[in-house]
Each structure stands twice: as C-alpha cells, then as structure tokens.
Amino acid sequence: MSSPLSATQARKPDGTATARETLTITDNRTGKSYEIPITHGTIRASDLRQVKVDPKEFGLMSYDPAFNNTASCISRVTYIDGDVGILRYRGYPIEDLAEKSTYLETAYLLLNGELPTSAQLKDWTYHVTHHTFIHESIKKFLDGFHYDAHPMGMMISTIAALSTFYHDAKDIFSPESRKKQTYRLIGKMPTIAAFAYRHTLGMPYVYPDNDLSYPGNFLNMLFRTSEAKYRPNPTLERALDILFILHADHEQNCSANTIRSVGSSHVDPYSATAAAIAALYGPLHGGANEEVLRMLMEIGSVQNVPAFIKRVKAGETKLMGFGHRVYKNYDPRARIIKHIAYQVFDLMGKNPLLEIALECERIALEDEYFIKRKLYPNVDFYTGLIYQSMGFPMTMFPVLFAIPRTSGWIAQWEEMLVDPEQKIARPRQIYLGHDTRHYVPMEERG
Ligand code: SDX
C-alpha cells in the first residue's frame, strides 16, 4: 500500500511519489493561494491573471523590461547554454558544422530542421543560386544613395523595397510562396550587399557568377575588377563560409525577436527582414563588430590598453565585443573565429590591431570587473580584424553579419507563423503617467 501523497506531491507512473510540477503562490493581500503548473522550467504569465484582490481587476502581470527572464516562444531552431558556452543549430554543435558543413547546407538545416540529402542540397543550391540576380530597377535606387551612405542603411531600404517587386510575398501562409521568398532573400542578400559596397566606391556593379559557391560569388561581386573570370582565394572563400555558418542564427536575439514581432502582424517577409536588419545595425547587436575596430583604432597601441580598461571600469565606455545577455562563458563562436583569424592573417598578413585585441582580452579575462560580470569575448570581438584583413571597410562588417543571419531570421519567422500559440505581438504595460486631466487653452498655459 503506497503512502498517501502530501499537498505538493504527485504519483509517478510506477506509483512512487514525486514533487508536483507546480508553483504555489500565496497572495498576502488576500491570503488566497494559487497552484500554477511548471512546464519546461517556466510558468505561463497568463496563469498570473487569476491572482486578484477584486474580481473586477485585470489580474497580476509579470514585468520584465528587455525580456531578461521571459520566454517569448517555444522554438526548435537553436539551442544555447550560456553558462557552459554551448551553441547548437537543430541539435548539431556549432563546432561540427563550422568544421564539416557549408553555409548553404547549414541554412537548409536551420530552415528545414534536418541536414539535406545530396539531392535536396543540389536542389536547394540550384534555387538559391538562380535567385541571385536583382531587378534592374533596384540599381536605380541604389544609385540614389549618397556615396558615403552606410551599407546597412542601404540594405534596410533595399530589402524592404523587394516587397514592392514580389507581390506574391504577401501570401505568407502558402508554403510554396514562403519557399520562393526564402530562395530570393538568401540568394539576393549577397548581391544587394555587394552592389551597395561597389556603389560606395563608385565602381561598376559586378553581376553574380552562378558557377561560383555562395561565398565565392559574394567575393566575386565585391572584388572583381577587369579579369574576365574571378577566381576566389580558397582560403578566404572557406573562411567566409565558416563565418557565415557561425552567424546563421542565435535563438531569440534582438533581431530574431524583431522579425518575430514585426512578422506577427502578418506583413510580408521582406518588410519583416528589413526590420531585423535595422535591429542588427545597432552597436549593441550586430553593429558591434564595426565598433570593435573603431575602439581598437582609438586605443591605438598595446601600451594604451590599461588606460582604456580603466575608463571601461569607470563606466565611461564599453569594451565592445565583450559581454552577452546569454553567454556567461566564452562565446563558442569567438573561439572558432579566433582560429580563422590566424588562417586569414597567414595569407593576408597579420592585422596590426590584433595585438591590441589580444591585450584587451588578456587583461579583461584576469580583471575582477569583467570576471564578476562574466564578460567574455563575443562573436563580434575578432570578426572585424578578419574582415579588415580581407579588405572589407568597417561599414561592411554589420552587412557581413546580416547576410548569413537571413537564414536564421527566416527560420524564426516561419516557426512563429506556423505556431498555433502565436498571435500578433502586443505586450502590456505598467502605466504610471498622469490621471485624467483637461485641455488647457493656450492663453491659460504657464
Ligand atoms: C551580438 O543576443 C544575441 O545572441 C546577440 C548575438 C547574436 O548572435 O545574435 O550574439 C550578437 O549582438 C553580440 C553582442 C555584441 N555587442 C557588443 O559587443 C556590445 C558590448 N556589449 C554590451 O553592450 C553588452 O554586453 C550586451 C549588450 C551584449 C549585453 O548586455 P546586457 O545583457 O543587457 O548586460 P548589461 O548591459 O546589463 O551589463 C551587465 C553589466 C553592467 O555593469 P553593472 O551595471 O552591473 O555595473 O556588465 C557591464 C554593464 O555595464 N557590461 C560591460 C559590457 N557589457 C556589459 N561593461 C563593459 N564593457 C562591456 N562590453
């Protein structure tokens, strides 16, 4: 005969007692208790609504500025364990994918949930490759930008404008339409990015060469000059492919949250992607890789690092490329990027700013200010050094983040769209503003 269960116990299938997966909340305003289910380590915020003093009340809400402790969705795309420094795309460790996969194969994995068969990869590659060209009219408004326009501003505008060319994109609940827009977005992002870059240099646009790989064609559209056929350097081509893999997705980061939120209004994927690019542009997010280079150039020498770190600790500035909302350990991507950096430097020559970066890291990893706050190098700390050595101007660094992240954004967008629990994103607020007051005619205003 099994012993009776206590109030907080449940019975396992084998009959043994176990703690119930619930939270008991007592509202001390009323003395009432509420039992709230715990699933996947979370409680549903809507379960708090039953906690009221007066039945006419709205009920309790949770307040979580910047979503520090709020899950906004259930996802199966990317898993991060920030304490240990784990990153997996659809269960595959980022280290495996960086070593063995290609960006297009990884993009397929993120979007479809499984690694492709040979036939699937061939079909996927064919369709992305045959959507690299852009409508000739798009060149006209790229030409309209000032020569020193930031390429991210050009990307945001131009990707949004794609929605005016592809009216079928509004058919967001058609899997076929979503697939076609996916081919177009992933195929055209490098083309538009390269055209934006060439525009800032006053150089002619280089059209896609569909004989080349995804990264190889991107290098072709960026750097081809008078040669009839561009031959990408295989070391740079592979380094870029790995960097694209590392940047492909990162669960509910600021720009992923943006595309989910904007996409929840059922707008087309080009407009939603443009919003995500805008979020990524910020210096606290994807724009950090550009800011890291500016910071290293401002520091200027290894000898100046201690004084700069002192300013950081005084709260006067940030050590850009350090810190992360989720990683409280070394960002696994930064570790791989650091390795790629040496491969690129062997070919292109060492970036003179590397020593300054290494000294910043050395000091930061020993200093109590950074240790206490668990600030480690993130994905943006070393990428800029590589990109600069590959010949990219600093303003192109966030664009090099946006191109590969497009696959992750679309995967997150699509998962939101087909999730029966998701609706238009519309948070609540705590209102602490004025109570009712009446209009004051101009002559009576102070
Ligand atoms: C990306 O979310 C993602 O997954 C993003 C991303 C992705 O792949 O999508 O990984 C890509 O955006 C990487 C992050 C790139 N940004 C930067 O490198 C900018 C510098 N980093 C910081 O601004 C900051 O670390 C964030 C924005 C990345 C994270 O900010 P949080 O989680 O809101 O942390 P916080 O600002 O509350 O900082 C906690 C403490 C504070 O000190 P105290 O007030 O407690 O004394 O740490 C300090 C901060 O001042 N701090 C830093 C710091 N980052 C945090 N101090 C100095 N230098 C820094 N870089």
Coordinates of C-alpha atoms and ligand atoms in Angstrom, one line a residue:
M1 CA 0.0 0.0 0.0
S2 CA 1.7 3.3 -1.0
S3 CA 1.8 6.1 1.5
P4 CA -0.6 9.0 1.0
L5 CA 0.6 12.0 -1.1
S6 CA 1.3 15.3 0.6
A7 CA -0.3 18.5 -0.9
T8 CA 2.8 19.2 -3.0
Q9 CA 3.3 15.6 -4.3
A10 CA 2.1 13.7 -7.4
R11 CA 2.4 10.0 -8.2
K12 CA 4.9 8.8 -10.9
P13 CA 3.6 6.1 -13.3
D14 CA 5.4 3.4 -11.2
G15 CA 3.3 4.6 -8.2
T16 CA 6.2 6.3 -6.3
A17 CA 5.5 9.9 -5.0
T18 CA 7.3 12.8 -6.6
A19 CA 7.2 16.6 -6.2
R20 CA 4.3 18.1 -8.2
E21 CA 5.5 20.3 -11.2
T22 CA 3.7 23.3 -9.8
L23 CA 4.3 26.6 -8.1
T24 CA 2.1 27.5 -5.1
I25 CA 1.7 31.3 -4.8
T26 CA 0.1 32.9 -1.8
D27 CA -1.3 36.4 -2.3
N28 CA -0.7 38.0 1.0
R29 CA -3.1 40.8 0.1
T30 CA -6.0 38.2 0.3
G31 CA -4.4 35.2 1.9
K32 CA -5.5 33.2 -1.1
S33 CA -3.2 30.5 -2.6
Y34 CA -2.9 29.6 -6.2
E35 CA -1.2 26.5 -7.7
I36 CA 0.4 27.2 -11.1
P37 CA 1.8 24.5 -13.4
I38 CA 5.5 24.5 -14.2
T39 CA 6.3 23.2 -17.7
H40 CA 9.8 23.3 -19.3
G41 CA 11.1 25.2 -16.4
T42 CA 8.6 28.1 -16.9
I43 CA 5.2 29.2 -15.8
R44 CA 2.7 30.8 -18.1
A45 CA 2.5 34.5 -17.4
S46 CA -1.3 34.3 -18.2
D47 CA -1.7 32.0 -15.2
L48 CA -0.9 35.0 -13.0
R49 CA -4.1 36.8 -14.2
Q50 CA -6.2 34.8 -11.7
V51 CA -4.4 36.5 -8.8
K52 CA -6.7 39.4 -8.0
V53 CA -7.9 41.3 -4.9
D54 CA -11.1 42.5 -6.6
P55 CA -12.7 40.1 -9.1
K56 CA -13.2 43.1 -11.5
E57 CA -9.4 43.6 -11.6
F58 CA -7.3 42.7 -14.7
G59 CA -5.2 40.4 -12.5
L60 CA -1.5 40.1 -11.9
M61 CA 1.0 40.7 -14.8
S62 CA 4.8 40.0 -14.9
Y63 CA 7.1 43.0 -15.5
D64 CA 10.3 42.1 -17.4
P65 CA 12.0 45.1 -19.2
A66 CA 14.2 43.8 -22.1
F67 CA 12.8 40.3 -21.5
N68 CA 15.7 39.5 -19.1
N69 CA 13.7 36.5 -17.8
T70 CA 10.9 35.9 -20.3
A71 CA 10.5 33.2 -22.9
S72 CA 8.5 34.7 -25.8
C73 CA 8.1 31.5 -27.8
I74 CA 8.7 27.8 -28.0
S75 CA 11.5 27.1 -30.6
R76 CA 13.3 24.1 -32.0
V77 CA 15.8 26.0 -34.2
T78 CA 18.8 26.9 -32.0
Y79 CA 19.9 26.0 -28.5
I80 CA 22.3 28.0 -26.4
D81 CA 23.6 27.1 -23.0
G82 CA 25.2 30.4 -21.9
D83 CA 26.8 29.1 -18.7
V84 CA 28.7 26.4 -20.5
G85 CA 29.1 28.1 -23.8
I86 CA 27.1 25.6 -26.0
L87 CA 25.6 26.6 -29.3
R88 CA 23.7 24.0 -31.5
Y89 CA 21.6 24.5 -34.7
R90 CA 18.8 21.9 -34.7
G91 CA 20.9 19.9 -32.2
Y92 CA 24.2 20.0 -34.2
P93 CA 27.1 21.6 -32.3
I94 CA 28.4 24.7 -34.0
E95 CA 31.9 23.3 -33.8
D96 CA 30.8 20.3 -36.0
L97 CA 29.0 22.5 -38.5
A98 CA 31.9 25.0 -38.8
E99 CA 34.3 22.2 -39.4
K100 CA 32.3 20.0 -41.8
S101 CA 29.4 21.9 -43.3
T102 CA 28.9 24.8 -45.7
Y103 CA 26.8 27.9 -45.1
L104 CA 24.1 26.8 -47.7
E105 CA 23.9 23.4 -46.1
T106 CA 23.6 24.9 -42.6
A107 CA 21.0 27.3 -43.9
Y108 CA 19.0 24.4 -45.2
L109 CA 19.3 22.7 -41.8
L110 CA 18.1 25.8 -39.9
L111 CA 15.1 26.2 -42.3
N112 CA 14.1 22.6 -42.7
G113 CA 15.2 21.0 -39.4
E114 CA 17.3 18.3 -40.9
L115 CA 20.6 18.1 -42.8
P116 CA 19.8 17.7 -46.6
T117 CA 20.3 14.6 -48.6
S118 CA 22.6 15.0 -51.6
A119 CA 19.6 15.6 -53.9
Q120 CA 18.0 18.1 -51.5
L121 CA 21.2 20.0 -51.2
K122 CA 21.6 20.1 -55.0
D123 CA 18.0 21.4 -55.5
W124 CA 18.4 23.9 -52.7
T125 CA 21.7 25.2 -54.0
Y126 CA 20.3 25.4 -57.6
H127 CA 17.3 27.5 -56.4
V128 CA 19.3 29.9 -54.2
T129 CA 21.9 30.3 -57.0
H130 CA 19.3 31.1 -59.6
H131 CA 17.8 33.8 -57.4
T132 CA 21.0 35.9 -57.0
F133 CA 20.1 38.4 -59.7
I134 CA 18.1 41.5 -58.8
H135 CA 15.6 43.5 -60.8
E136 CA 17.5 46.1 -62.9
S137 CA 15.3 48.9 -61.3
I138 CA 16.8 48.2 -57.9
K139 CA 20.1 49.5 -59.3
K140 CA 18.4 52.9 -59.8
F141 CA 17.6 53.5 -56.2
L142 CA 21.0 52.0 -55.0
D143 CA 22.5 54.7 -57.3
G144 CA 20.3 57.3 -55.4
F145 CA 22.2 56.8 -52.2
H146 CA 25.0 59.3 -51.3
Y147 CA 28.5 57.8 -52.0
D148 CA 29.1 57.7 -48.2
A149 CA 25.8 56.1 -47.3
H150 CA 26.3 53.3 -44.7
P151 CA 25.7 50.0 -46.4
M152 CA 23.4 48.9 -43.6
G153 CA 21.1 51.8 -44.4
M154 CA 21.2 50.7 -48.0
M155 CA 20.4 47.1 -47.1
I156 CA 17.4 48.0 -44.8
S157 CA 15.9 50.2 -47.5
T158 CA 16.6 47.9 -50.4
I159 CA 15.4 44.7 -48.8
A160 CA 12.2 46.5 -47.7
A161 CA 11.8 47.6 -51.3
L162 CA 11.9 44.0 -52.5
S163 CA 8.4 43.7 -51.1
T164 CA 7.2 46.1 -53.9
F165 CA 8.6 43.8 -56.6
Y166 CA 7.2 40.5 -55.3
H167 CA 3.5 40.9 -54.6
D168 CA 3.2 37.1 -54.0
A169 CA 5.2 37.6 -50.8
K170 CA 2.1 38.6 -49.0
D171 CA 0.8 35.0 -49.4
I172 CA 2.6 34.2 -46.1
F173 CA 0.5 31.1 -45.3
S174 CA 1.4 29.4 -48.6
P175 CA 4.5 27.1 -48.0
E176 CA 5.3 27.4 -51.7
S177 CA 5.3 31.2 -51.5
R178 CA 7.4 31.2 -48.4
K179 CA 9.9 28.9 -50.0
K180 CA 10.2 31.2 -53.1
Q181 CA 10.7 34.3 -50.9
T182 CA 13.3 32.3 -49.0
Y183 CA 15.2 31.5 -52.2
R184 CA 15.0 35.2 -53.2
L185 CA 16.1 36.6 -49.8
I186 CA 19.0 34.2 -49.3
G187 CA 20.0 34.5 -53.0
K188 CA 19.8 38.3 -53.2
M189 CA 21.2 39.4 -49.9
P190 CA 24.9 39.0 -51.1
T191 CA 24.1 40.7 -54.4
I192 CA 22.5 43.7 -52.8
A193 CA 25.3 43.9 -50.2
A194 CA 28.0 43.7 -52.9
F195 CA 26.1 46.3 -55.1
A196 CA 25.9 48.6 -52.0
Y197 CA 29.6 48.2 -51.4
R198 CA 30.5 48.9 -55.1
H199 CA 28.3 52.0 -55.1
T200 CA 30.2 53.5 -52.1
L201 CA 33.4 53.0 -54.1
G202 CA 31.9 54.4 -57.3
M203 CA 32.7 51.1 -59.0
P204 CA 30.5 49.3 -61.5
Y205 CA 28.3 46.5 -60.2
V206 CA 29.6 43.0 -60.8
Y207 CA 26.8 40.6 -61.6
P208 CA 26.5 37.2 -59.9
D209 CA 28.6 34.3 -61.3
N210 CA 26.5 31.2 -60.8
D211 CA 29.5 28.9 -61.4
L212 CA 30.9 30.0 -58.0
S213 CA 30.0 28.9 -54.5
Y214 CA 27.8 31.1 -52.3
P215 CA 30.8 32.8 -50.5
G216 CA 32.9 32.7 -53.7
N217 CA 30.2 34.5 -55.7
F218 CA 29.9 37.1 -53.0
L219 CA 33.7 37.8 -53.2
N220 CA 33.3 37.9 -56.9
M221 CA 30.6 40.6 -56.8
L222 CA 32.7 42.6 -54.3
F223 CA 36.2 42.4 -55.6
R224 CA 36.2 41.5 -59.3
T225 CA 37.8 44.2 -61.4
S226 CA 38.9 43.8 -65.0
E227 CA 39.5 40.0 -65.0
A228 CA 37.1 38.0 -67.2
K229 CA 36.6 35.4 -64.6
Y230 CA 37.0 36.0 -60.9
R231 CA 38.8 33.2 -59.0
P232 CA 38.2 33.5 -55.2
N233 CA 41.1 32.7 -53.0
P234 CA 40.1 29.3 -51.5
T235 CA 41.3 30.2 -48.0
L236 CA 39.3 33.4 -47.9
E237 CA 36.3 31.6 -49.6
R238 CA 36.3 28.9 -46.9
A239 CA 36.9 31.4 -44.1
L240 CA 33.9 33.4 -45.2
D241 CA 31.8 30.3 -45.5
I242 CA 32.7 29.3 -41.9
L243 CA 32.0 32.9 -40.7
F244 CA 28.6 32.7 -42.4
I245 CA 27.9 29.4 -40.6
L246 CA 28.8 30.9 -37.2
H247 CA 26.5 33.9 -37.8
A248 CA 23.5 32.0 -39.2
D249 CA 21.3 32.0 -36.1
H250 CA 21.3 32.6 -32.4
E251 CA 17.9 31.9 -30.9
Q252 CA 15.9 34.9 -29.6
N253 CA 18.4 37.7 -30.0
C254 CA 17.3 41.3 -30.6
S255 CA 16.9 40.9 -34.4
A256 CA 15.2 37.5 -34.2
N257 CA 12.8 38.9 -31.7
T258 CA 12.3 41.8 -34.1
I259 CA 11.4 39.6 -37.1
R260 CA 9.1 37.6 -34.9
S261 CA 7.3 40.6 -33.6
V262 CA 7.1 42.5 -36.9
G263 CA 6.2 39.3 -38.7
S264 CA 3.4 38.6 -36.2
S265 CA 1.4 41.4 -37.9
H266 CA 1.4 39.1 -41.0
V267 CA 3.4 41.6 -43.0
D268 CA 5.5 40.2 -45.9
P269 CA 8.9 38.6 -45.2
Y270 CA 10.9 41.3 -47.0
S271 CA 9.4 44.1 -44.7
A272 CA 10.0 41.8 -41.7
T273 CA 13.6 41.1 -42.7
A274 CA 14.3 44.8 -43.3
A275 CA 13.1 45.4 -39.7
A276 CA 15.5 42.6 -38.5
I277 CA 18.4 44.2 -40.4
A278 CA 17.6 47.5 -38.7
A279 CA 17.7 45.9 -35.3
L280 CA 21.0 44.2 -36.1
Y281 CA 22.5 47.5 -37.2
G282 CA 22.6 48.7 -33.6
P283 CA 26.1 49.0 -31.9
L284 CA 24.9 46.7 -29.1
H285 CA 24.0 44.0 -31.5
G286 CA 25.4 43.3 -35.0
G287 CA 26.9 46.8 -35.3
A288 CA 29.3 45.9 -32.5
N289 CA 31.8 44.3 -34.9
E290 CA 32.3 47.7 -36.6
E291 CA 32.5 49.4 -33.2
V292 CA 35.2 46.9 -32.0
L293 CA 37.5 48.1 -34.8
R294 CA 36.8 51.7 -34.1
M295 CA 37.6 51.0 -30.4
L296 CA 40.9 49.2 -31.2
M297 CA 41.9 52.1 -33.5
E298 CA 41.0 54.6 -30.8
I299 CA 43.2 52.7 -28.3
G300 CA 46.0 52.8 -30.9
S301 CA 48.7 50.8 -29.1
V302 CA 49.1 47.9 -26.6
Q303 CA 50.6 50.5 -24.2
N304 CA 47.3 52.4 -24.1
V305 CA 45.2 49.3 -23.2
P306 CA 45.5 49.6 -19.4
A307 CA 44.3 53.3 -19.5
F308 CA 41.3 52.3 -21.8
I309 CA 40.4 49.4 -19.5
K310 CA 40.4 51.9 -16.6
R311 CA 37.9 54.0 -18.5
V312 CA 35.7 51.0 -19.1
K313 CA 35.8 50.1 -15.4
A314 CA 34.9 53.7 -14.5
G315 CA 31.8 53.3 -16.7
E316 CA 33.0 55.9 -19.2
T317 CA 32.9 53.4 -22.1
K318 CA 32.3 49.8 -23.0
L319 CA 34.7 47.1 -24.1
M320 CA 32.9 46.5 -27.4
G321 CA 32.8 42.8 -28.5
F322 CA 32.7 41.8 -24.8
G323 CA 29.7 40.6 -22.8
H324 CA 26.5 38.8 -23.8
R325 CA 22.9 38.5 -22.4
V326 CA 23.1 34.7 -22.6
Y327 CA 26.8 33.7 -22.7
K328 CA 28.3 33.9 -19.2
N329 CA 31.3 32.0 -20.6
Y330 CA 33.4 32.3 -23.7
D331 CA 31.2 32.6 -26.8
P332 CA 31.9 29.3 -28.7
R333 CA 31.8 31.2 -31.9
A334 CA 34.5 33.6 -30.8
R335 CA 36.8 30.7 -30.1
I336 CA 36.4 29.4 -33.7
I337 CA 36.7 32.9 -35.2
K338 CA 40.0 33.4 -33.4
H339 CA 41.3 30.3 -35.1
I340 CA 40.1 31.5 -38.5
A341 CA 41.7 34.9 -37.9
Y342 CA 45.2 33.3 -37.8
Q343 CA 44.5 31.4 -41.1
V344 CA 43.5 34.7 -42.8
F345 CA 46.4 36.6 -41.3
D346 CA 48.8 33.9 -42.6
L347 CA 47.5 34.7 -46.1
M348 CA 46.9 38.4 -45.9
G349 CA 49.4 39.4 -43.2
K350 CA 48.7 40.0 -39.5
N351 CA 46.3 42.7 -38.7
P352 CA 48.4 45.2 -36.6
L353 CA 45.3 45.7 -34.3
L354 CA 45.4 42.1 -33.3
E355 CA 48.0 42.7 -30.5
I356 CA 45.8 45.4 -29.0
A357 CA 42.8 43.0 -29.1
L358 CA 44.7 40.2 -27.5
E359 CA 45.9 42.5 -24.8
C360 CA 42.4 43.7 -24.1
E361 CA 41.3 40.1 -23.8
R362 CA 44.2 39.1 -21.6
I363 CA 43.6 41.9 -19.2
A364 CA 39.8 41.5 -19.2
L365 CA 40.0 37.8 -18.5
E366 CA 42.1 38.5 -15.4
D367 CA 40.3 41.6 -14.1
E368 CA 37.7 41.3 -11.4
Y369 CA 35.4 43.8 -13.0
F370 CA 35.0 41.6 -16.1
I371 CA 35.2 38.3 -14.2
K372 CA 32.5 39.4 -11.7
R373 CA 30.2 40.4 -14.6
K374 CA 31.1 37.3 -16.6
L375 CA 32.2 39.4 -19.6
Y376 CA 33.9 37.3 -22.2
P377 CA 34.7 38.0 -25.9
N378 CA 31.5 37.5 -28.0
V379 CA 31.1 36.8 -31.7
D380 CA 31.9 40.4 -32.6
F381 CA 35.3 40.7 -30.9
Y382 CA 37.6 39.2 -33.5
T383 CA 35.4 39.2 -36.7
G384 CA 36.3 42.8 -37.5
L385 CA 40.0 42.1 -37.5
I386 CA 39.4 39.3 -40.1
Y387 CA 37.1 41.4 -42.3
Q388 CA 39.6 44.3 -42.3
S389 CA 42.4 41.9 -43.3
M390 CA 40.1 40.5 -46.1
G391 CA 39.8 44.0 -47.5
F392 CA 36.3 45.0 -46.2
P393 CA 35.7 48.6 -44.9
M394 CA 34.4 48.8 -41.4
T395 CA 30.9 49.9 -42.6
M396 CA 30.6 46.5 -44.3
F397 CA 31.1 44.5 -41.1
P398 CA 27.5 44.5 -39.9
V399 CA 26.4 43.7 -43.5
L400 CA 28.6 40.5 -43.3
F401 CA 26.6 39.6 -40.2
A402 CA 23.2 40.3 -41.8
I403 CA 23.8 38.2 -44.9
P404 CA 24.2 34.8 -43.1
R405 CA 21.7 35.7 -40.4
T406 CA 19.0 35.9 -43.0
S407 CA 18.6 32.1 -42.9
G408 CA 18.1 32.2 -39.1
W409 CA 15.7 35.1 -39.3
I410 CA 13.5 33.3 -41.9
A411 CA 13.6 30.1 -39.8
Q412 CA 12.4 32.0 -36.7
W413 CA 9.8 33.9 -38.8
E414 CA 8.4 30.7 -40.3
E415 CA 8.4 29.0 -36.9
M416 CA 6.4 31.9 -35.4
L417 CA 3.9 31.9 -38.3
V418 CA 3.0 28.2 -38.1
D419 CA 3.0 28.1 -34.2
P420 CA -0.7 27.9 -33.2
E421 CA 0.0 29.6 -29.9
Q422 CA 1.5 32.7 -31.5
K423 CA -0.6 35.8 -32.3
I424 CA 0.1 39.4 -33.0
A425 CA 2.8 40.6 -30.6
R426 CA 1.2 43.2 -28.3
P427 CA 2.8 43.5 -24.8
R428 CA 1.0 45.2 -21.9
Q429 CA 2.5 48.0 -19.8
I430 CA 2.6 49.4 -16.3
Y431 CA 1.0 52.9 -16.6
L432 CA 2.5 55.5 -14.3
G433 CA 1.6 58.5 -16.3
H434 CA -1.0 61.3 -15.5
D435 CA -4.5 60.5 -14.4
T436 CA -7.3 62.3 -16.4
R437 CA -6.7 66.0 -16.9
H438 CA -8.5 68.6 -19.1
Y439 CA -7.3 70.6 -22.1
V440 CA -5.7 74.0 -21.2
P441 CA -6.3 76.8 -23.7
M442 CA -3.1 78.5 -24.9
E443 CA -3.8 81.8 -23.0
E444 CA -4.0 79.9 -19.7
R445 CA -0.8 77.9 -20.1
G446 CA 2.2 78.9 -18.0
Ligands
SDX1 C1 25.5 40.1 -30.5 O1 21.7 38.2 -28.2 C2 22.5 37.6 -29.1 O2 22.5 36.4 -29.2 C3 23.3 38.6 -29.9 C4 24.3 38.0 -30.8 C5 23.7 37.1 -31.9 O3 24.4 36.3 -32.4 O4 22.6 37.5 -32.4 O5 25.2 37.1 -30.0 C6 25.2 39.0 -31.4 O6 24.8 41.1 -30.5 C7 26.7 40.0 -29.6 C8 26.8 41.3 -28.6 C9 27.5 42.4 -29.4 N1 27.5 43.6 -28.6 C10 28.6 44.1 -28.0 O7 29.7 43.5 -28.0 C11 28.4 45.4 -27.3 C12 29.1 45.4 -26.0 N2 28.4 44.5 -25.1 C13 27.4 45.1 -24.2 O8 26.7 46.2 -24.6 C14 26.5 44.1 -23.5 O9 27.4 43.1 -23.0 C15 25.4 43.4 -24.3 C16 24.5 44.4 -25.0 C17 26.0 42.4 -25.3 C18 24.6 42.6 -23.3 O10 24.0 43.5 -22.5 P1 23.1 43.0 -21.2 O11 22.9 41.6 -21.1 O12 21.9 43.9 -21.1 O13 24.1 43.3 -20.0 P2 24.2 44.7 -19.2 O14 24.3 45.8 -20.2 O15 23.1 44.8 -18.2 O16 25.6 44.6 -18.5 C19 25.7 43.9 -17.2 C20 26.9 44.6 -16.5 C21 26.8 46.1 -16.5 O17 27.6 46.5 -15.4 P3 26.8 47.0 -14.0 O18 25.7 48.0 -14.3 O19 26.3 45.7 -13.4 O20 27.9 47.6 -13.1 O21 28.1 44.4 -17.3 C22 28.5 45.6 -17.8 C23 27.4 46.6 -17.7 O22 27.9 47.9 -17.6 N3 28.9 45.4 -19.2 C24 30.0 45.9 -19.8 C25 30.0 45.4 -21.1 N4 28.9 44.6 -21.3 C26 28.2 44.6 -20.1 N5 31.0 46.7 -19.3 C27 32.0 47.0 -20.2 N6 32.0 46.5 -21.5 C28 31.0 45.8 -22.0 N7 31.1 45.3 -23.2

